[in-house]
CSV table of C-alpha atoms and ligand atoms in Angstrom, one decimal:
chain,number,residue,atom,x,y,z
A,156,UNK,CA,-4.5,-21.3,25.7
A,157,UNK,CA,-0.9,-19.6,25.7
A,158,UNK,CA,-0.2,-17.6,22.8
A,159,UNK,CA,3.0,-15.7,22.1
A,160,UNK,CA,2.5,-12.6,19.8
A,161,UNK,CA,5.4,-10.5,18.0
A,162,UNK,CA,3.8,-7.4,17.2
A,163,UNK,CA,5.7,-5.4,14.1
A,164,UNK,CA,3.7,-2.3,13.9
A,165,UNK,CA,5.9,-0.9,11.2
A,166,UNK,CA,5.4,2.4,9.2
A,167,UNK,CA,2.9,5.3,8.5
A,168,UNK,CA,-0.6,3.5,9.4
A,169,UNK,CA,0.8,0.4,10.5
A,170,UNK,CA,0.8,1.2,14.1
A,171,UNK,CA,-2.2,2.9,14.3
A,172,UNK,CA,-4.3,-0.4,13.0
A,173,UNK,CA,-2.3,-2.7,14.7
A,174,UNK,CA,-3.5,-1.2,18.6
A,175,UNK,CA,-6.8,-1.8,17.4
A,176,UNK,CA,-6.3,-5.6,16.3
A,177,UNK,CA,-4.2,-6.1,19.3
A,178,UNK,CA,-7.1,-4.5,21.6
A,179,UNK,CA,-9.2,-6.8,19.6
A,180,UNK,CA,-7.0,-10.1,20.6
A,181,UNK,CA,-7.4,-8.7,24.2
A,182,UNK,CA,-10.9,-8.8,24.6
A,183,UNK,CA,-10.8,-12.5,23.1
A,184,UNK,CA,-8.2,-13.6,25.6
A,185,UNK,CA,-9.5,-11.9,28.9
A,186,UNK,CA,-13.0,-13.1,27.8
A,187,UNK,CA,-11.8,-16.8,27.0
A,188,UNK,CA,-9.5,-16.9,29.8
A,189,UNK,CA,-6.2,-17.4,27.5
A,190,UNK,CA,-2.9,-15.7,27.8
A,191,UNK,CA,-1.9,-13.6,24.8
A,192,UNK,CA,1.5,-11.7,25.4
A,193,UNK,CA,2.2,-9.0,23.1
A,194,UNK,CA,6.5,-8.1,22.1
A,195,UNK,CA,7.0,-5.3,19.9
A,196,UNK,CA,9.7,-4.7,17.9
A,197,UNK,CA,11.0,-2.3,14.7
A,198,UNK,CA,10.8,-3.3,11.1
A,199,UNK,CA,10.5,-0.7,8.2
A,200,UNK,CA,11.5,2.6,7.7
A,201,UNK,CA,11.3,3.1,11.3
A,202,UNK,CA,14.3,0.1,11.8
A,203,UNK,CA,16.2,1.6,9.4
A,204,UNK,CA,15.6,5.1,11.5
A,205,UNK,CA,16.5,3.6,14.9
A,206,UNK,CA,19.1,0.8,14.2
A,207,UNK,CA,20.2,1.5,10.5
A,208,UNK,CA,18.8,-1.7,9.1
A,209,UNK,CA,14.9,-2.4,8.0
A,210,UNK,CA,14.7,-6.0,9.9
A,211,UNK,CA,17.5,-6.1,13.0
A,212,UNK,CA,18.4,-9.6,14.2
A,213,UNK,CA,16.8,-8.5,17.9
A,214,UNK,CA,13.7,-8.3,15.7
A,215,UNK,CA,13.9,-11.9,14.2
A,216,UNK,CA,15.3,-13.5,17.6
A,217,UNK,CA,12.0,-12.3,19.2
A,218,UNK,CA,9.9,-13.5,15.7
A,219,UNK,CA,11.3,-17.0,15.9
A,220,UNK,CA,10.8,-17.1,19.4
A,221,UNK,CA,7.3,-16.4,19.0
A,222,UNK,CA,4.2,-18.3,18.1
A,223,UNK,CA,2.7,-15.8,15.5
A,224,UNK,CA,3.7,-12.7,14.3
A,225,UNK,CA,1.4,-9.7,13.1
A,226,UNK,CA,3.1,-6.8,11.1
A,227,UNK,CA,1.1,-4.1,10.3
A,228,UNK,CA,2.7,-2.3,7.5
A,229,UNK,CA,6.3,-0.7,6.1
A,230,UNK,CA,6.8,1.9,3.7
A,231,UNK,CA,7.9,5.0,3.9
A,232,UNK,CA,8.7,7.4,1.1
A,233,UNK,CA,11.4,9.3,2.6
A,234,UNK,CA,13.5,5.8,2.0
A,235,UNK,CA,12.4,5.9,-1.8
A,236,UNK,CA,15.8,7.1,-3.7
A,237,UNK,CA,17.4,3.5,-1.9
A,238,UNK,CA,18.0,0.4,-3.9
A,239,UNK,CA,15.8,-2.4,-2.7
A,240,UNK,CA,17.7,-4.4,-0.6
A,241,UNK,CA,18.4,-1.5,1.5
A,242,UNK,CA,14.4,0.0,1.8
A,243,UNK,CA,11.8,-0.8,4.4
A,244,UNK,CA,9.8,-3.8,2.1
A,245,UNK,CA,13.6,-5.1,2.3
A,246,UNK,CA,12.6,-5.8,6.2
A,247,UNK,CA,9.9,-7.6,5.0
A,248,UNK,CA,10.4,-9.6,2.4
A,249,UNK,CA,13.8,-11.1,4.8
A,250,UNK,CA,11.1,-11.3,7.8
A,251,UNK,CA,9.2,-13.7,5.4
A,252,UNK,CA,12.3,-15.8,4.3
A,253,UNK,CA,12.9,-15.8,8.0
A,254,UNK,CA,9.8,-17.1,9.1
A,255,UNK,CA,9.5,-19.5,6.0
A,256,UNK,CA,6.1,-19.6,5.5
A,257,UNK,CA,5.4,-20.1,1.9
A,258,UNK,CA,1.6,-20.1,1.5
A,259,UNK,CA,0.3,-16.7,1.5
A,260,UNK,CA,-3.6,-17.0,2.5
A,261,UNK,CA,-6.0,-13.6,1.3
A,262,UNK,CA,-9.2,-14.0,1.4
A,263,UNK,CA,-11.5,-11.7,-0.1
A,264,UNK,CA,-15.1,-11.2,1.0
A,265,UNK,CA,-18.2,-8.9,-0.3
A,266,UNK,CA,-19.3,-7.2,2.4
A,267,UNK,CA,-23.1,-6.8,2.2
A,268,UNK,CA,-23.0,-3.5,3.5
A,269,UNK,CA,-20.4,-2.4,1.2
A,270,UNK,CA,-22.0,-3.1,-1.7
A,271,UNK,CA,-22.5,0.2,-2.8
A,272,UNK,CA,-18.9,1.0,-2.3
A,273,UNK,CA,-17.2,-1.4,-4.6
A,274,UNK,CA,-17.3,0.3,-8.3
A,275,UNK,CA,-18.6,-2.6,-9.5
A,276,UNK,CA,-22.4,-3.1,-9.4
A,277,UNK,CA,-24.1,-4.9,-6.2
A,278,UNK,CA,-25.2,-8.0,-8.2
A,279,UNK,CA,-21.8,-8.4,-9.7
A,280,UNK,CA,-20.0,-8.7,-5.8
A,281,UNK,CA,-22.9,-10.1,-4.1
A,282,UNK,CA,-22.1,-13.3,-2.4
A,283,UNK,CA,-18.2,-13.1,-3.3
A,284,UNK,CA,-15.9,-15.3,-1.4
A,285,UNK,CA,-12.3,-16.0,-2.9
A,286,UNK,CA,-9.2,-17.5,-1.0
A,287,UNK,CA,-6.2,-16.6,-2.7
A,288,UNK,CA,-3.3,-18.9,-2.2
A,289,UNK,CA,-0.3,-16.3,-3.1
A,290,UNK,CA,3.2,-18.2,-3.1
A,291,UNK,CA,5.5,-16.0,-1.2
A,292,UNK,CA,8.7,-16.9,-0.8
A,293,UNK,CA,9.5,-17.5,-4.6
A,294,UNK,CA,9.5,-15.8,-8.5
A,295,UNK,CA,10.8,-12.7,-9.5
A,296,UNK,CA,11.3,-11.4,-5.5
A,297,UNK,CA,13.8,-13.5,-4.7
A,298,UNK,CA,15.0,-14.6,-7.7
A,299,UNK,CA,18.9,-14.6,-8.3
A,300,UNK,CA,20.7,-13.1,-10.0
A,301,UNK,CA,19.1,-9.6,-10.2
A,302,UNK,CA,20.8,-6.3,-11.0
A,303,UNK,CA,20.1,-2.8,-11.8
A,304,UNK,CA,23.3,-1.8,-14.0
A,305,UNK,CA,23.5,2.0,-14.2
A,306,UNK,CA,26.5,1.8,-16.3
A,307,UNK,CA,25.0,-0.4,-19.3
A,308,UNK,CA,21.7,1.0,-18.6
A,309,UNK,CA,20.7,-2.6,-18.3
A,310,UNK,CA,18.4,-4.2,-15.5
A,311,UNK,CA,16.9,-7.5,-14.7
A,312,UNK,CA,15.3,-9.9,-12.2
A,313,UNK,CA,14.7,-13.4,-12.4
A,314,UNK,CA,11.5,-15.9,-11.7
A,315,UNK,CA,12.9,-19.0,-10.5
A,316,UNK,CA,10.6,-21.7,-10.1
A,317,UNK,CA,11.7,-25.2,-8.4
A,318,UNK,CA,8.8,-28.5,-8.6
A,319,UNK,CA,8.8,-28.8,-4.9
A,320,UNK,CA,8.1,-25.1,-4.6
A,321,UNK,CA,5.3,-25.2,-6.5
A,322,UNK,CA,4.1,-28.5,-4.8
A,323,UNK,CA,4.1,-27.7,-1.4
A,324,UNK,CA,2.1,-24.4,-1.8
A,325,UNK,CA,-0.3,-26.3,-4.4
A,326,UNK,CA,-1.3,-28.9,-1.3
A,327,UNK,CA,-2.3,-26.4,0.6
A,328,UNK,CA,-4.0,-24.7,-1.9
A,329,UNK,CA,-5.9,-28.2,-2.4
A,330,UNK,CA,-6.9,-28.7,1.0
A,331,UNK,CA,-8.4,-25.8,1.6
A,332,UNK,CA,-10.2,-25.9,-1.4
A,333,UNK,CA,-11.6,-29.4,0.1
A,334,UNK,CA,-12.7,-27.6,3.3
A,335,UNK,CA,-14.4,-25.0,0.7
A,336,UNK,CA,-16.3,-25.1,-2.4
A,337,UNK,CA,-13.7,-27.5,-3.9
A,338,UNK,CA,-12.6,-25.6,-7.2
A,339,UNK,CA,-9.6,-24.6,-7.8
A,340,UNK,CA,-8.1,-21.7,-10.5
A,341,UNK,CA,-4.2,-21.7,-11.3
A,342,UNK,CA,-3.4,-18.6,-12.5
A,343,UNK,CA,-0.3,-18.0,-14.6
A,344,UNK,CA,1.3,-17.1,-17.9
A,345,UNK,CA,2.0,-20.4,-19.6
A,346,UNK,CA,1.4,-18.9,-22.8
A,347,UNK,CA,5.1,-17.3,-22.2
A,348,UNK,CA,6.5,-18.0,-19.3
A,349,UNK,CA,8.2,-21.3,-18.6
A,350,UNK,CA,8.3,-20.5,-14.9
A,351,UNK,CA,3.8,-21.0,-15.8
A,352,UNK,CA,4.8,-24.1,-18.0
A,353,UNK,CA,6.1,-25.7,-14.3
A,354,UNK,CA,3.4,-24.5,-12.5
A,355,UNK,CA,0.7,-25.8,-14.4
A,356,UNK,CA,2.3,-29.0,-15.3
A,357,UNK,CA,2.9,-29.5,-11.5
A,358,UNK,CA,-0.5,-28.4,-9.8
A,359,UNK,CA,-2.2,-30.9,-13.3
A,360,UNK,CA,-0.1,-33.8,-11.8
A,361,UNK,CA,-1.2,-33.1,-8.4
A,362,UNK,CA,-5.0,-33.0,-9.1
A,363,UNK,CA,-5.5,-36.4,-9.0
A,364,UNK,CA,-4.6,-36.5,-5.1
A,365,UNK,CA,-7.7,-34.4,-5.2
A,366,UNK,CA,-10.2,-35.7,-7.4
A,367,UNK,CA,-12.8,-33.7,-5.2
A,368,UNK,CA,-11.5,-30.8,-6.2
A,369,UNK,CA,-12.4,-29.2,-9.9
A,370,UNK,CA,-9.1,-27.6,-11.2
A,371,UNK,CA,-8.6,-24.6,-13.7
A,372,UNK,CA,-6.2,-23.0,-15.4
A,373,UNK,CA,-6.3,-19.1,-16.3
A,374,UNK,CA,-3.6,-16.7,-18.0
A,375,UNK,CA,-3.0,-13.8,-15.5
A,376,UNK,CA,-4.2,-11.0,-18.0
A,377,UNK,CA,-7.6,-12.4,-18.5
A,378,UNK,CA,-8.5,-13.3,-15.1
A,379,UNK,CA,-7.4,-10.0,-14.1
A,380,UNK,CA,-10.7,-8.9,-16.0
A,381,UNK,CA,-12.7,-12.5,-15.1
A,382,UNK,CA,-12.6,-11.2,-11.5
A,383,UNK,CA,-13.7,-8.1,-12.0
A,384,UNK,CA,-16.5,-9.1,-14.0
A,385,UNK,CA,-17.7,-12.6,-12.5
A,386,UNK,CA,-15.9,-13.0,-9.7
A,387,UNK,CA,-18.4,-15.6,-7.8
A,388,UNK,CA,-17.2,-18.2,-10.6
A,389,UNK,CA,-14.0,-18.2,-8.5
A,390,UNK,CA,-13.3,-20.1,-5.1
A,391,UNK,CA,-9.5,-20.5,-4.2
A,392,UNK,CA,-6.9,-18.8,-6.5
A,393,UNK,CA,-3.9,-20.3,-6.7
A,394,UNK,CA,-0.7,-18.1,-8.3
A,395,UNK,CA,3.4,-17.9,-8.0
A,396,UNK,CA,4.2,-14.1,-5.8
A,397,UNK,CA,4.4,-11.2,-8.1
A,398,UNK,CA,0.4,-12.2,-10.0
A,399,UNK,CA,-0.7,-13.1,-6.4
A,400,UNK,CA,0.3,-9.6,-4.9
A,401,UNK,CA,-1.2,-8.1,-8.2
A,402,UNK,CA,-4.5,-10.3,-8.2
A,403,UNK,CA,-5.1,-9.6,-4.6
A,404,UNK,CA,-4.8,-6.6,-4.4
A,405,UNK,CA,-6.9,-6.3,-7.3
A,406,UNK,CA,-9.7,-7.9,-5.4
A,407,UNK,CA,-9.9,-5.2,-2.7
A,408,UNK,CA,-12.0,-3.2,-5.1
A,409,UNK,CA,-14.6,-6.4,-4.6
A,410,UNK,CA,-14.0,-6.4,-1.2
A,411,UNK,CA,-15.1,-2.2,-1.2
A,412,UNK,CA,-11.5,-0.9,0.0
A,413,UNK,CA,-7.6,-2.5,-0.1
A,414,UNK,CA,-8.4,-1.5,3.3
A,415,UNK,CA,-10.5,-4.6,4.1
A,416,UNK,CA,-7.8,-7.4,2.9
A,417,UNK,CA,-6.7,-9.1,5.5
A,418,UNK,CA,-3.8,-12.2,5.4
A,419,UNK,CA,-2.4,-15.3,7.4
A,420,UNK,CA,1.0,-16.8,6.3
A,421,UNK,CA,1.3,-20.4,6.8
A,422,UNK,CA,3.8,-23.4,6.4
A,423,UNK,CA,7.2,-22.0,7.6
A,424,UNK,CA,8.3,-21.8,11.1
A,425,UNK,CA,6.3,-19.2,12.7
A,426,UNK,CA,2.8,-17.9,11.5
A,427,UNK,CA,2.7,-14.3,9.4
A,428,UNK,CA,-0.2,-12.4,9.7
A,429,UNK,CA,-0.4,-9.3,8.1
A,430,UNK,CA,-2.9,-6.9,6.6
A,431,UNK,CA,-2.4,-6.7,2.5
A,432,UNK,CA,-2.8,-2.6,2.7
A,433,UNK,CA,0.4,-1.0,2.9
A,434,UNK,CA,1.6,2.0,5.2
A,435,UNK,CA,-0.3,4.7,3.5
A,436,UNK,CA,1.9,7.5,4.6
A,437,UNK,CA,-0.3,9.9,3.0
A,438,UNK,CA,-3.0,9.9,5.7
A,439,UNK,CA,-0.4,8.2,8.3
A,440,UNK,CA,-1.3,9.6,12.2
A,441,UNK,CA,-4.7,11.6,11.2
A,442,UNK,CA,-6.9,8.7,12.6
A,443,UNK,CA,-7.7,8.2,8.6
A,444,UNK,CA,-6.9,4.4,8.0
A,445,UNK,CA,-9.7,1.6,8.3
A,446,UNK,CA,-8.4,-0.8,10.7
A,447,UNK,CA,-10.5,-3.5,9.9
A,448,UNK,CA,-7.8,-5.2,7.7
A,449,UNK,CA,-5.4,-5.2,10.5
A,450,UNK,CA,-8.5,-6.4,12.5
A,451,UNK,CA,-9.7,-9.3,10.0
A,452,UNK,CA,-6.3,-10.1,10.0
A,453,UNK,CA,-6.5,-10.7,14.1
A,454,UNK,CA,-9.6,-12.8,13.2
A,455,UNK,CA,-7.0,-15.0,11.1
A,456,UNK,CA,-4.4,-15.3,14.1
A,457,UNK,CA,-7.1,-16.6,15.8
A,458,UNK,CA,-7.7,-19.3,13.8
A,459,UNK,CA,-4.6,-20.3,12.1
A,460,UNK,CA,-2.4,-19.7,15.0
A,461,UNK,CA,-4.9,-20.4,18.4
A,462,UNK,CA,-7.2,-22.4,16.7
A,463,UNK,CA,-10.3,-20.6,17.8
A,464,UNK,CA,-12.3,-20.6,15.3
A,465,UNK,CA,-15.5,-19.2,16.9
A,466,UNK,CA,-13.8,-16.9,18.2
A,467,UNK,CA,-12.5,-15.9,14.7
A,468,UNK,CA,-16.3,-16.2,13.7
A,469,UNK,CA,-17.2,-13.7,16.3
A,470,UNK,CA,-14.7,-11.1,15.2
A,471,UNK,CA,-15.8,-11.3,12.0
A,472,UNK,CA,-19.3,-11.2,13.0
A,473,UNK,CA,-18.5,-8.0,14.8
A,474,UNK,CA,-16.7,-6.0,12.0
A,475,UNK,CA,-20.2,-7.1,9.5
A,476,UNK,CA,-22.4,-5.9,12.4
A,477,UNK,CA,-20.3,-2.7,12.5
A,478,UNK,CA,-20.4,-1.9,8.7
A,479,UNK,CA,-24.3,-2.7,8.7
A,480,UNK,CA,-24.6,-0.3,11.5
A,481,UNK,CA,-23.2,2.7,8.7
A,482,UNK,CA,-20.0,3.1,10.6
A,483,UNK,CA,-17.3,4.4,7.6
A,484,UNK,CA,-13.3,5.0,8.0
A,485,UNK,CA,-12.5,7.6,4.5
A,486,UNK,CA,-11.9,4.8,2.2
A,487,UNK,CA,-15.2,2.9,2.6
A,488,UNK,CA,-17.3,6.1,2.6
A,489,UNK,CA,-19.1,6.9,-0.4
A,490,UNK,CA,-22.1,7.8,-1.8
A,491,UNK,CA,-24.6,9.1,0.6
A,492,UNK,CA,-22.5,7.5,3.5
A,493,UNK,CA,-19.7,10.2,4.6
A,494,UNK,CA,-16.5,9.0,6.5
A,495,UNK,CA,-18.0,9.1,10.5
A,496,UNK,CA,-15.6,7.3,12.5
A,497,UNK,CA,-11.6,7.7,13.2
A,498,UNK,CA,-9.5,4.6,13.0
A,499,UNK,CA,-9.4,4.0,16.7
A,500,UNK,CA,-13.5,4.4,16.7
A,501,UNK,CA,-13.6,2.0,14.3
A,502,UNK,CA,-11.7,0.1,16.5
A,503,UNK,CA,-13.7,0.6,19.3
A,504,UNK,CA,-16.9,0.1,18.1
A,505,UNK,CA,-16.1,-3.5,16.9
A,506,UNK,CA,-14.4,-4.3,20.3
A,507,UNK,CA,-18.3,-3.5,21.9
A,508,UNK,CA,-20.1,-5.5,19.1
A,509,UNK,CA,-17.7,-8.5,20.1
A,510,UNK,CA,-17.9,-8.3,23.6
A,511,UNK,CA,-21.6,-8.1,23.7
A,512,UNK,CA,-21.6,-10.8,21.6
A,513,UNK,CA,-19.5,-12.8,24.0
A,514,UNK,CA,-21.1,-11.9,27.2
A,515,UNK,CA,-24.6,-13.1,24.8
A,516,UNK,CA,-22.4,-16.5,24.4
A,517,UNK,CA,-21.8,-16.5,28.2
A,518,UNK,CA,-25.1,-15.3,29.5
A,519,UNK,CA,-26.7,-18.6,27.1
A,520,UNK,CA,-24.4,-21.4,28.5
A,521,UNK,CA,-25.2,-20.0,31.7
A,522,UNK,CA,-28.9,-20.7,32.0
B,251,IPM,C1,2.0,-6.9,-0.1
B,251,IPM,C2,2.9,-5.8,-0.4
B,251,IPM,C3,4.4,-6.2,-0.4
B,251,IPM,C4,4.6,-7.3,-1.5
B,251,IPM,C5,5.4,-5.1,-0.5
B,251,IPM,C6,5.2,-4.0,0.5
B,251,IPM,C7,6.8,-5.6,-0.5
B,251,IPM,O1,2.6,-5.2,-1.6
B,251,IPM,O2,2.2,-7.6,0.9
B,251,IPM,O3,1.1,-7.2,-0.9
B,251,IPM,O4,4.7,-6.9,-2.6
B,251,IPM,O5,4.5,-8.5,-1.1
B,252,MN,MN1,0.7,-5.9,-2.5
């Protein structure tokens, strides 16, 4: 299969990760006999650097004219004294709008191997597998009209909710919990918020398109403490932008590391696919960062965007086999395990695991 790639590597760690998840796509391509082509181009802080804006239009001609995108990360603190629509997350949150995907997929896994690493005890993670269903083009990010007024000393945003907003994202949330464990938790804050009124009205009037599917409905402050303390009771997660960003990355501390998170973008145009860590300038070019977000998140361009889903499976496989072989980036060492491997041995090491596993594969249809 053909597959054409846009590669936005982005700010501080960004880059680094994404050579590793592009190597990754590589070895699945030359192996399967597809034709990945890889374009990069600027978003971020280092846009704004080069051509004065975070997201130039060369950038989106080469987006739209692709069949996925992967973006590793923007950020950069030197932009920080900027208003927002003029810092690097500017970039991104127009390359979403762009792109018009709407469903924001993050699935967040236990790692066995990482079980010690999460702060929460082994028996509380063990066995964790969430899909969080983050709506992304909607609420209080793009909500008009917003203002900072530094003469009043007044400031404020809006969440904007429309019906077929909340619908469209709340199918898909649906239909993968169909092809799951078939429960679904709508997260909001209906208690206040009419914005949650909508949503929870909407995704109850849906359900029973779905009567497979067990739906709940939780207020955002309490399941931010129901996933920390039973977070197998939860299958897909369903929320408007600003509690999915919060919830998710919330969940990384399950998952043993932010580090691990990775995302797929769906509904809109062109495919998204981006890890949820962000640029990390702090340890940006030491060989520091864990790549295996950026990596998972290869896994997920796989099988949203080439459907190859044993492939995805394989990469997968890979990155578990590495972590159970004791091979630790800085954020997932601790304990008795110190950090052992750079970001581009990481990288490396899960490349071998999945060839070997592919040349297994090969070696068995062989005989
Ligand atoms: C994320 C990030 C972004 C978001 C930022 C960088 C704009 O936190 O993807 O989770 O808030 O969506
Ligand atoms: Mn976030």
């Amino acid at each position: 299969m053909k597959l054409k790639i846009a590669i936005l590597a982005g700010d501080g760690i960004g880059p680094e990760v994404t050579r590793e998840a592009v190597n990754i796509l590589n070895v699945v391509a030359e192996a399967g006999g597809h034709e990945f082509t890889f374009t990069e181009s600027l978003i971020g802080g280092v846009a704004i650097t080069a051509n004065g804006t975070p997201l130039p239009q060369s950038t989106i001609d080469t987006c739209l004219d692709s069949d996925a995108v992967l973006l590793g990360a923007v950020g950069d603190n030197k932009f920080n004294s900027l208003t927002p629509d003029k810092r690097p997350e500017a970039g991104l949150l127009q390359i979403r709008q762009e792109l018009g995907g709407f469903a924001n997929l993050r699935p967040c896994l236990a790692f066995e191997a990482l079980s010690e690493n999460s702060p929460l005890r082994p028996e509380v993670t063990k066995g964790v597998d969430i899909l969080f269903v983050r709506e992304l083009l909607g609420g209080l990010y793009f909500g008009q009209p917003r203002e900072w007024n530094k003469q009043t000393g007044e400031a404020f945003n809006t969440m904007r909710y429309s019906k077929s907003e909340v619908e469209r994202v709340a199918h898909i949330a649906f239909q993968l919990a169909q092809k799951r464990r078939k429960k679904l938790t709508q997260v909001d804050k209906a208690n206040v918020l009419e914005c949650s009124q909508l949503w929870r009205a909407t995704v109850d009037e849906i359900k029973t398109q779905y009567p497979d599917v067990t739906v709940e409905h939780q207020l955002v402050d309490s399941m931010a403490i129901h996933l920390m303390n039973t977070p197998r009771n939860f299958d897909v997660v369903l929320t408007e932008n600003l509690f999915g960003d919060i919830l998710s990355d919330e969940s990384g501390v399950i998952s043993g590391s932010l580090g691990m998170l990775p995302s797929a973008t769906i509904g809109g145009k062109v495919n998204l696919y981006e890890p949820v860590h962000g640029s990390a300038p702090d340890i940006a070019g030491q060989g520091k960062a864990n790549p295996l977000g950026a990596i998972l998140t290869a896994a997920m361009v796989l099988r949203h965007s080439a459907n190859l889903e044993q492939e995805a499976k394989a990469v997968e496989a890979a990155v578990t086999k590495v972590l159970a072989e004791g091979h630790r980036t800085s954020d997932i060492a601790r304990g008795n395990t110190a950090a052992n491997v750079t970001t581009q041995q990481m990288g490396k090491l899960v490349h071998n695991a999945l060839a070997e596993s592919i040349d297994r594969q090969q070696s068995l249809h062989a005989v």
